[in-house]
């Protein structure tokens, strides 16, 4: 839970660990996600992934998403070597979670302009930094879903 994670991260911060935070839907994991998370992890000592709940994903991506339920998405992310903690959030954006966890570094994809990254101002005010990671061209859950549909449901 966010409260449990806040306590854990507090201990790790007191030990001098640098906390990196990113967030997303991570619906169907693909190479773009893996490269992104690996690069994010290299920026600090601990990588925390804020994961949109199913309800939150539907609000963002539409009623047919997510394809994979939140518990399974969390389990898959948790199994990745790069990821230390996964925490679900149900809000439309991760601002409350970012404020609660107070990471040192906030990471988003380079498709997000820095001034539009939610929580970026909070991180900078606490002397942290915001990092934008380049995306793998053409690599997205939406593109993968469309590719599968074209392959199995040609019109």
Coordinates of C-alpha atoms in Angstrom, one line a residue:
X1 CA 0.0 0.0 0.0
X2 CA 1.2 3.6 -0.4
X3 CA 1.4 4.0 3.4
X4 CA 3.5 0.8 3.8
X5 CA 5.8 1.9 0.9
X6 CA 6.2 5.4 2.4
X7 CA 7.5 3.8 5.6
X8 CA 9.9 1.5 3.7
X9 CA 11.2 4.3 1.5
X10 CA 11.7 6.5 4.5
X11 CA 14.1 3.9 6.0
X12 CA 15.9 3.5 2.6
X13 CA 16.3 7.2 2.2
X14 CA 17.8 7.5 5.7
X15 CA 20.3 4.9 4.6
X16 CA 21.2 7.2 1.7
X17 CA 19.4 5.3 -1.1
X18 CA 18.3 7.4 -4.1
X19 CA 14.6 6.7 -4.9
X20 CA 13.4 6.8 -8.6
X21 CA 9.7 6.9 -9.4
X22 CA 7.8 6.3 -12.6
X23 CA 4.2 5.5 -13.3
X24 CA 2.0 4.1 -16.1
X25 CA -0.5 1.6 -17.2
X26 CA 2.0 -1.1 -18.3
X27 CA -0.9 -3.0 -19.9
X28 CA 0.8 -5.4 -22.2
X29 CA 4.5 -5.4 -21.4
X30 CA 6.8 -4.9 -24.4
X31 CA 10.4 -4.1 -25.2
X32 CA 9.8 -0.4 -24.9
X33 CA 8.7 -0.9 -21.3
X34 CA 11.7 -3.1 -20.5
X35 CA 14.2 -0.6 -21.9
X36 CA 12.4 2.3 -20.2
X37 CA 12.3 0.6 -16.8
X38 CA 16.0 -0.5 -17.1
X39 CA 17.1 3.0 -17.9
X40 CA 15.0 4.4 -15.1
X41 CA 16.5 2.0 -12.6
X42 CA 20.1 3.0 -13.5
X43 CA 19.3 6.6 -12.3
X44 CA 19.2 5.6 -8.7
X45 CA 19.2 2.8 -6.1
X46 CA 15.5 1.9 -5.9
X47 CA 12.9 2.0 -8.6
X48 CA 9.3 2.4 -7.6
X49 CA 6.5 2.0 -10.3
X50 CA 3.2 3.6 -9.7
X51 CA 0.7 1.4 -11.5
X52 CA -2.7 2.7 -12.7
X53 CA -5.6 0.5 -11.4
X54 CA -7.9 -1.1 -13.9
X55 CA -10.5 1.7 -13.3
X56 CA -7.9 4.4 -13.8
X57 CA -6.7 2.7 -17.1
X58 CA -10.3 2.6 -18.4
X59 CA -10.7 6.3 -17.7
X60 CA -7.5 7.0 -19.6
X61 CA -7.5 4.5 -22.4
X62 CA -11.2 3.6 -22.9
X63 CA -13.5 0.8 -21.9
X64 CA -11.6 -2.0 -23.7
X65 CA -8.5 -1.5 -21.7
X66 CA -6.7 -2.7 -19.8
X67 CA -6.2 -6.1 -21.5
X68 CA -4.4 -7.4 -18.4
X69 CA -5.9 -6.9 -15.0
X70 CA -4.1 -4.8 -12.3
X71 CA -3.0 -7.7 -10.1
X72 CA -1.4 -9.5 -13.0
X73 CA 0.2 -6.3 -14.3
X74 CA 1.6 -5.7 -10.9
X75 CA 2.9 -9.3 -10.6
X76 CA 4.7 -9.1 -14.0
X77 CA 6.3 -5.7 -13.2
X78 CA 7.4 -7.0 -9.7
X79 CA 9.2 -9.9 -11.4
X80 CA 11.4 -7.6 -13.4
X81 CA 15.0 -7.2 -12.2
X82 CA 14.8 -3.4 -12.7
X83 CA 11.7 -2.9 -10.5
X84 CA 12.0 -2.8 -6.7
X85 CA 8.4 -1.9 -5.7
X86 CA 5.1 -1.6 -7.4
X87 CA 2.2 0.4 -5.9
X88 CA -1.3 0.8 -7.4
X89 CA -3.0 4.1 -7.6
X90 CA -6.6 4.7 -8.5
X91 CA -6.5 8.5 -9.0
X92 CA -6.5 10.0 -12.5
X93 CA -2.8 10.9 -12.0
X94 CA 0.0 10.0 -9.6
X95 CA 0.4 13.4 -7.9
X96 CA -0.8 12.4 -4.5
X97 CA 1.4 9.3 -4.6
X98 CA 4.4 11.4 -5.7
X99 CA 3.8 13.9 -2.8
X100 CA 3.5 11.0 -0.3
X101 CA 6.6 9.0 -1.5
X102 CA 8.8 12.0 -2.2
X103 CA 11.2 10.3 -4.6
X104 CA 14.6 11.9 -5.6
X105 CA 14.0 11.4 -9.3
X106 CA 10.8 11.4 -11.3
X107 CA 11.0 9.6 -14.7
X108 CA 8.6 9.8 -17.7
X109 CA 8.9 9.1 -21.4
X110 CA 10.3 11.7 -23.6
X111 CA 6.9 12.0 -25.3
X112 CA 5.9 14.1 -22.2
X113 CA 7.1 17.7 -22.3
X114 CA 8.8 18.4 -19.0
X115 CA 6.4 21.2 -18.0
X116 CA 3.5 18.7 -18.4
X117 CA 5.0 15.9 -16.2
X118 CA 2.7 15.6 -13.2
X119 CA 4.6 16.0 -10.0
X120 CA 7.6 17.5 -11.7
X121 CA 7.2 20.8 -9.9
X122 CA 6.9 18.9 -6.6
X123 CA 10.1 17.0 -7.2
X124 CA 12.1 20.1 -8.3
X125 CA 11.0 22.1 -5.2
X126 CA 12.4 19.3 -3.0
X127 CA 15.7 19.5 -4.9
X128 CA 15.0 16.4 -6.9
X129 CA 15.1 16.1 -10.7
X130 CA 12.9 15.1 -13.5
X131 CA 14.3 12.8 -16.3
X132 CA 12.7 12.1 -19.6
X133 CA 13.7 8.8 -21.3
X134 CA 13.5 8.4 -25.1
X135 CA 10.9 5.9 -26.3
X136 CA 11.5 3.0 -28.5
X137 CA 9.9 4.0 -31.9
X138 CA 6.7 2.2 -32.7
X139 CA 6.7 0.3 -29.4
X140 CA 3.5 0.7 -27.4
X141 CA 0.8 -1.5 -26.0
X142 CA -1.7 0.2 -28.3
X143 CA 0.4 -0.6 -31.4
X144 CA 0.8 -4.2 -30.2
X145 CA -2.9 -4.6 -29.7
X146 CA -3.6 -3.2 -33.1
X147 CA -1.0 -5.5 -34.7
X148 CA -2.6 -8.5 -33.0
X149 CA -6.1 -7.5 -34.2
X150 CA -4.8 -7.0 -37.8
X151 CA -3.2 -10.4 -37.7
X152 CA -6.2 -12.3 -36.3
X153 CA -9.1 -10.2 -37.5
X154 CA -8.3 -9.0 -41.0
X155 CA -11.0 -6.8 -42.5

